[in-house]
PDB file of C-alpha atoms in Angstrom:
ATOM      1  CA  MET A  22     133.752 166.606 137.709  1.00  0.00           C
ATOM      2  CA  SER A  23     130.746 168.948 136.989  1.00  0.00           C
ATOM      3  CA  ILE A  24     127.853 168.406 134.150  1.00  0.00           C
ATOM      4  CA  SER A  25     125.660 171.087 133.238  1.00  0.00           C
ATOM      5  CA  ASN A  26     122.144 171.063 133.484  1.00  0.00           C
ATOM      6  CA  LYS A  27     121.590 170.679 130.055  1.00  0.00           C
ATOM      7  CA  ILE A  28     123.038 168.684 126.957  1.00  0.00           C
ATOM      8  CA  PHE A  29     122.701 169.030 123.434  1.00  0.00           C
ATOM      9  CA  GLY A  30     123.318 166.295 120.614  1.00  0.00           C
ATOM     10  CA  SER A  31     122.515 167.330 117.138  1.00  0.00           C
ATOM     11  CA  ALA A  32     122.751 165.194 113.612  1.00  0.00           C
ATOM     12  CA  LYS A  33     121.918 166.189 109.617  1.00  0.00           C
ATOM     13  CA  SER A  34     120.507 164.076 107.219  1.00  0.00           C
ATOM     14  CA  ILE A  35     120.455 164.847 103.585  1.00  0.00           C
ATOM     15  CA  TRP A  36     118.010 162.914 100.846  1.00  0.00           C
ATOM     16  CA  GLY A  37     119.016 163.338  97.138  1.00  0.00           C
ATOM     17  CA  LYS A  38     117.271 163.268  94.188  1.00  0.00           C
ATOM     18  CA  GLY A  39     114.981 160.090  93.547  1.00  0.00           C
ATOM     19  CA  GLY A  40     112.163 160.063  95.683  1.00  0.00           C
ATOM     20  CA  PHE A  41     111.364 157.773  97.980  1.00  0.00           C
ATOM     21  CA  LEU A  42     112.386 154.414  96.580  1.00  0.00           C
ATOM     22  CA  LYS A  43     115.171 155.163  94.445  1.00  0.00           C
ATOM     23  CA  GLY A  44     116.638 157.737  96.337  1.00  0.00           C
ATOM     24  CA  THR A  45     119.661 158.044  98.595  1.00  0.00           C
ATOM     25  CA  GLY A  46     121.275 160.098 101.260  1.00  0.00           C
ATOM     26  CA  THR A  47     123.691 160.560 104.104  1.00  0.00           C
ATOM     27  CA  VAL A  48     123.304 160.928 107.952  1.00  0.00           C
ATOM     28  CA  SER A  49     125.988 162.855 109.776  1.00  0.00           C
ATOM     29  CA  SER A  50     126.720 164.398 113.348  1.00  0.00           C
ATOM     30  CA  THR A  51     126.844 168.062 113.641  1.00  0.00           C
ATOM     31  CA  SER A  52     127.777 168.043 117.121  1.00  0.00           C
ATOM     32  CA  SER A  53     130.582 165.560 116.647  1.00  0.00           C
ATOM     33  CA  LYS A  54     132.583 163.810 113.531  1.00  0.00           C
ATOM     34  CA  ALA A  55     131.581 160.425 114.983  1.00  0.00           C
ATOM     35  CA  PHE A  56     130.025 159.444 111.728  1.00  0.00           C
ATOM     36  CA  SER A  57     129.401 160.307 108.357  1.00  0.00           C
ATOM     37  CA  VAL A  58     127.853 157.262 106.272  1.00  0.00           C
ATOM     38  CA  GLY A  59     125.810 157.315 103.231  1.00  0.00           C
ATOM     39  CA  LEU A  60     122.365 155.695 103.932  1.00  0.00           C
ATOM     40  CA  GLU A  61     123.642 152.956 101.323  1.00  0.00           C
ATOM     41  CA  THR A  62     126.521 151.750 103.258  1.00  0.00           C
ATOM     42  CA  PRO A  63     126.294 148.433 105.243  1.00  0.00           C
ATOM     43  CA  ALA A  64     125.617 149.161 108.761  1.00  0.00           C
ATOM     44  CA  SER A  65     128.603 146.768 109.503  1.00  0.00           C
ATOM     45  CA  ALA A  66     130.908 149.663 107.701  1.00  0.00           C
ATOM     46  CA  LYS A  67     131.069 151.901 110.996  1.00  0.00           C
ATOM     47  CA  ASN A  68     131.470 151.188 114.419  1.00  0.00           C
ATOM     48  CA  PHE A  69     130.704 153.972 117.081  1.00  0.00           C
ATOM     49  CA  ILE A  70     132.305 154.576 120.091  1.00  0.00           C
ATOM     50  CA  LEU A  71     129.812 155.699 122.664  1.00  0.00           C
ATOM     51  CA  ASN A  72     130.407 158.060 125.418  1.00  0.00           C
ATOM     52  CA  SER A  73     128.662 159.609 128.586  1.00  0.00           C
ATOM     53  CA  PRO A  74     127.384 163.140 128.036  1.00  0.00           C
ATOM     54  CA  ASN A  75     130.161 164.626 130.584  1.00  0.00           C
ATOM     55  CA  LYS A  76     132.844 163.046 127.945  1.00  0.00           C
ATOM     56  CA  TYR A  77     131.247 164.157 124.776  1.00  0.00           C
ATOM     57  CA  ASN A  78     133.583 166.728 124.256  1.00  0.00           C
ATOM     58  CA  ASP A  79     136.559 165.098 124.803  1.00  0.00           C
ATOM     59  CA  ASN A  80     136.944 163.052 121.562  1.00  0.00           C
ATOM     60  CA  GLU A  81     135.364 164.385 118.584  1.00  0.00           C
ATOM     61  CA  ASN A  82     135.041 161.206 116.976  1.00  0.00           C
ATOM     62  CA  ASN A  83     132.875 159.400 119.559  1.00  0.00           C
ATOM     63  CA  THR A  84     129.188 159.733 119.789  1.00  0.00           C
ATOM     64  CA  ASN A  85     126.544 159.718 122.636  1.00  0.00           C
ATOM     65  CA  PRO A  86     122.688 158.606 122.573  1.00  0.00           C
ATOM     66  CA  GLU A  87     121.507 162.062 121.776  1.00  0.00           C
ATOM     67  CA  GLU A  88     123.173 162.419 118.628  1.00  0.00           C
ATOM     68  CA  LEU A  89     122.269 158.860 117.634  1.00  0.00           C
ATOM     69  CA  LEU A  90     118.709 159.874 118.474  1.00  0.00           C
ATOM     70  CA  CYS A  91     118.811 162.895 116.444  1.00  0.00           C
ATOM     71  CA  ALA A  92     120.276 161.062 113.758  1.00  0.00           C
ATOM     72  CA  SER A  93     117.949 158.612 113.744  1.00  0.00           C
ATOM     73  CA  HIS A  94     115.126 161.514 113.624  1.00  0.00           C
ATOM     74  CA  THR A  95     116.383 163.375 110.793  1.00  0.00           C
ATOM     75  CA  ALA A  96     116.901 160.356 108.544  1.00  0.00           C
ATOM     76  CA  CYS A  97     113.566 159.318 109.288  1.00  0.00           C
ATOM     77  CA  LEU A  98     111.934 162.970 108.852  1.00  0.00           C
ATOM     78  CA  ALA A  99     113.735 163.012 105.494  1.00  0.00           C
ATOM     79  CA  ILE A 100     112.518 159.858 104.293  1.00  0.00           C
ATOM     80  CA  THR A 101     109.156 159.923 105.506  1.00  0.00           C
ATOM     81  CA  PHE A 102     109.017 163.588 103.889  1.00  0.00           C
ATOM     82  CA  SER A 103     110.095 162.125 100.463  1.00  0.00           C
ATOM     83  CA  SER A 104     107.181 159.497 100.775  1.00  0.00           C
ATOM     84  CA  ILE A 105     104.569 162.133 101.544  1.00  0.00           C
ATOM     85  CA  LEU A 106     105.760 164.366  98.448  1.00  0.00           C
ATOM     86  CA  GLY A 107     105.963 161.334  96.207  1.00  0.00           C
ATOM     87  CA  LYS A 108     101.958 160.836  97.555  1.00  0.00           C
ATOM     88  CA  HIS A 109     101.113 163.694  96.053  1.00  0.00           C
ATOM     89  CA  LYS A 110     102.881 163.984  93.118  1.00  0.00           C
ATOM     90  CA  TYR A 111     106.017 166.030  93.785  1.00  0.00           C
ATOM     91  CA  GLU A 112     109.609 164.968  94.083  1.00  0.00           C
ATOM     92  CA  ALA A 113     112.382 166.794  95.544  1.00  0.00           C
ATOM     93  CA  THR A 114     115.891 167.583  94.217  1.00  0.00           C
ATOM     94  CA  HIS A 115     116.806 168.174  97.680  1.00  0.00           C
ATOM     95  CA  ILE A 116     115.741 167.201 101.452  1.00  0.00           C
ATOM     96  CA  GLU A 117     118.118 168.533 104.041  1.00  0.00           C
ATOM     97  CA  ALA A 118     116.892 167.609 107.810  1.00  0.00           C
ATOM     98  CA  ASP A 119     118.659 169.032 111.127  1.00  0.00           C
ATOM     99  CA  ALA A 120     117.564 168.083 114.713  1.00  0.00           C
ATOM    100  CA  LYS A 121     118.747 169.371 118.107  1.00  0.00           C
ATOM    101  CA  CYS A 122     117.477 167.421 121.318  1.00  0.00           C
ATOM    102  CA  THR A 123     117.986 168.777 124.459  1.00  0.00           C
ATOM    103  CA  MET A 124     118.429 166.598 127.403  1.00  0.00           C
ATOM    104  CA  GLU A 125     117.950 168.074 130.847  1.00  0.00           C
ATOM    105  CA  ILE A 126     118.928 166.375 134.451  1.00  0.00           C
ATOM    106  CA  THR A 127     116.179 166.413 136.523  1.00  0.00           C
ATOM    107  CA  PRO A 128     115.575 165.221 140.367  1.00  0.00           C
ATOM    108  CA  SER A 129     114.494 161.839 138.433  1.00  0.00           C
ATOM    109  CA  GLY A 130     117.445 161.791 135.935  1.00  0.00           C
ATOM    110  CA  PHE A 131     118.051 162.483 132.540  1.00  0.00           C
ATOM    111  CA  VAL A 132     115.220 163.454 130.488  1.00  0.00           C
ATOM    112  CA  VAL A 133     114.935 164.493 126.594  1.00  0.00           C
ATOM    113  CA  THR A 134     112.601 167.627 126.895  1.00  0.00           C
ATOM    114  CA  ASN A 135     113.096 169.060 123.303  1.00  0.00           C
ATOM    115  CA  MET A 136     113.886 168.154 119.676  1.00  0.00           C
ATOM    116  CA  ASP A 137     114.140 170.843 117.372  1.00  0.00           C
ATOM    117  CA  LEU A 138     113.834 169.845 113.428  1.00  0.00           C
ATOM    118  CA  THR A 139     114.249 172.038 110.668  1.00  0.00           C
ATOM    119  CA  LEU A 140     113.832 171.006 107.334  1.00  0.00           C
ATOM    120  CA  ASN A 141     114.935 172.663 104.105  1.00  0.00           C
ATOM    121  CA  ALA A 142     114.336 171.236 100.433  1.00  0.00           C
ATOM    122  CA  THR A 143     114.065 171.942  96.887  1.00  0.00           C
ATOM    123  CA  ILE A 144     111.248 171.029  95.335  1.00  0.00           C
ATOM    124  CA  PRO A 145     110.018 172.142  91.617  1.00  0.00           C
ATOM    125  CA  ASN A 146     106.587 172.987  91.016  1.00  0.00           C
ATOM    126  CA  ILE A 147     105.111 173.590  94.527  1.00  0.00           C
ATOM    127  CA  GLY A 148     104.182 176.750  96.643  1.00  0.00           C
ATOM    128  CA  ASN A 149     105.277 177.496  99.922  1.00  0.00           C
ATOM    129  CA  GLU A 150     101.818 176.829 101.538  1.00  0.00           C
ATOM    130  CA  LYS A 151     101.570 173.165  99.887  1.00  0.00           C
ATOM    131  CA  PHE A 152     105.094 172.863 100.901  1.00  0.00           C
ATOM    132  CA  GLN A 153     104.656 174.014 104.648  1.00  0.00           C
ATOM    133  CA  GLU A 154     101.386 171.549 104.949  1.00  0.00           C
ATOM    134  CA  LEU A 155     103.422 168.416 103.884  1.00  0.00           C
ATOM    135  CA  ALA A 156     106.157 169.129 106.061  1.00  0.00           C
ATOM    136  CA  LEU A 157     103.599 169.006 109.064  1.00  0.00           C
ATOM    137  CA  ILE A 158     102.017 165.812 107.879  1.00  0.00           C
ATOM    138  CA  ALA A 159     105.669 164.456 107.470  1.00  0.00           C
ATOM    139  CA  LYS A 160     106.524 164.887 110.761  1.00  0.00           C
ATOM    140  CA  ASP A 161     103.431 163.936 112.128  1.00  0.00           C
ATOM    141  CA  ALA A 162     103.596 160.620 110.341  1.00  0.00           C
ATOM    142  CA  CYS A 163     107.787 160.327 111.118  1.00  0.00           C
ATOM    143  CA  PRO A 164     107.596 157.114 113.145  1.00  0.00           C
ATOM    144  CA  ILE A 165     110.410 158.684 115.482  1.00  0.00           C
ATOM    145  CA  SER A 166     108.147 161.474 115.836  1.00  0.00           C
ATOM    146  CA  LYS A 167     105.424 159.405 117.027  1.00  0.00           C
ATOM    147  CA  LEU A 168     107.612 157.216 119.585  1.00  0.00           C
ATOM    148  CA  MET A 169     108.160 161.123 121.209  1.00  0.00           C
ATOM    149  CA  ASN A 170     104.592 161.970 121.119  1.00  0.00           C
ATOM    150  CA  GLY A 171     103.322 162.642 124.485  1.00  0.00           C
ATOM    151  CA  ASN A 172     106.897 162.874 125.889  1.00  0.00           C
ATOM    152  CA  VAL A 173     109.031 165.114 123.878  1.00  0.00           C
ATOM    153  CA  LYS A 174     108.024 168.643 122.572  1.00  0.00           C
ATOM    154  CA  VAL A 175     109.051 168.236 119.024  1.00  0.00           C
ATOM    155  CA  SER A 176     109.426 171.645 116.716  1.00  0.00           C
ATOM    156  CA  LEU A 177     109.631 171.897 112.897  1.00  0.00           C
ATOM    157  CA  LYS A 178     110.948 174.866 111.169  1.00  0.00           C
ATOM    158  CA  SER A 179     110.662 174.337 107.538  1.00  0.00           C
ATOM    159  CA  THR A 180     111.904 176.375 104.709  1.00  0.00           C
ATOM    160  CA  LEU A 181     111.594 175.914 100.789  1.00  0.00           C
ATOM    161  CA  ASN A 182     114.779 176.589  98.731  1.00  0.00           C
ATOM    162  CA  ASN A 183     113.154 177.118  95.372  1.00  0.00           C
TER     163      ASN A 183
END
């Protein structure tokens, strides 16, 4: 059985109106249909079937570690961004974070090399320059981004949808 030298996983998180403390959202995989659980749903409400990357496309209801990493990163980024906005007296009506990670096969084994993030938001009364500034602050403040610092290239493309 052959496996590609690059493996991709992706996920999306949406954080709704309500700010950091009262907001709610969802996390879903975008590279499979393995999960779509509201952030307010107890963790015990959904079990995941894990597969290795070479079996990734065999069952669209299964997931793998790369996809879970993307889901963690998007949820963390969306919530961190909501918090940063609140500290600057802004509140988004919609935040959507997407992630696509690249895992490569190297002589030493599997390595996650890139995490490409996109952040789209609707925020009343904010200009694009301030939005871009706060988006970068959120990316750098996000605990999952910090975890990857120095090990994985993390990029961010952010769009204000006002």
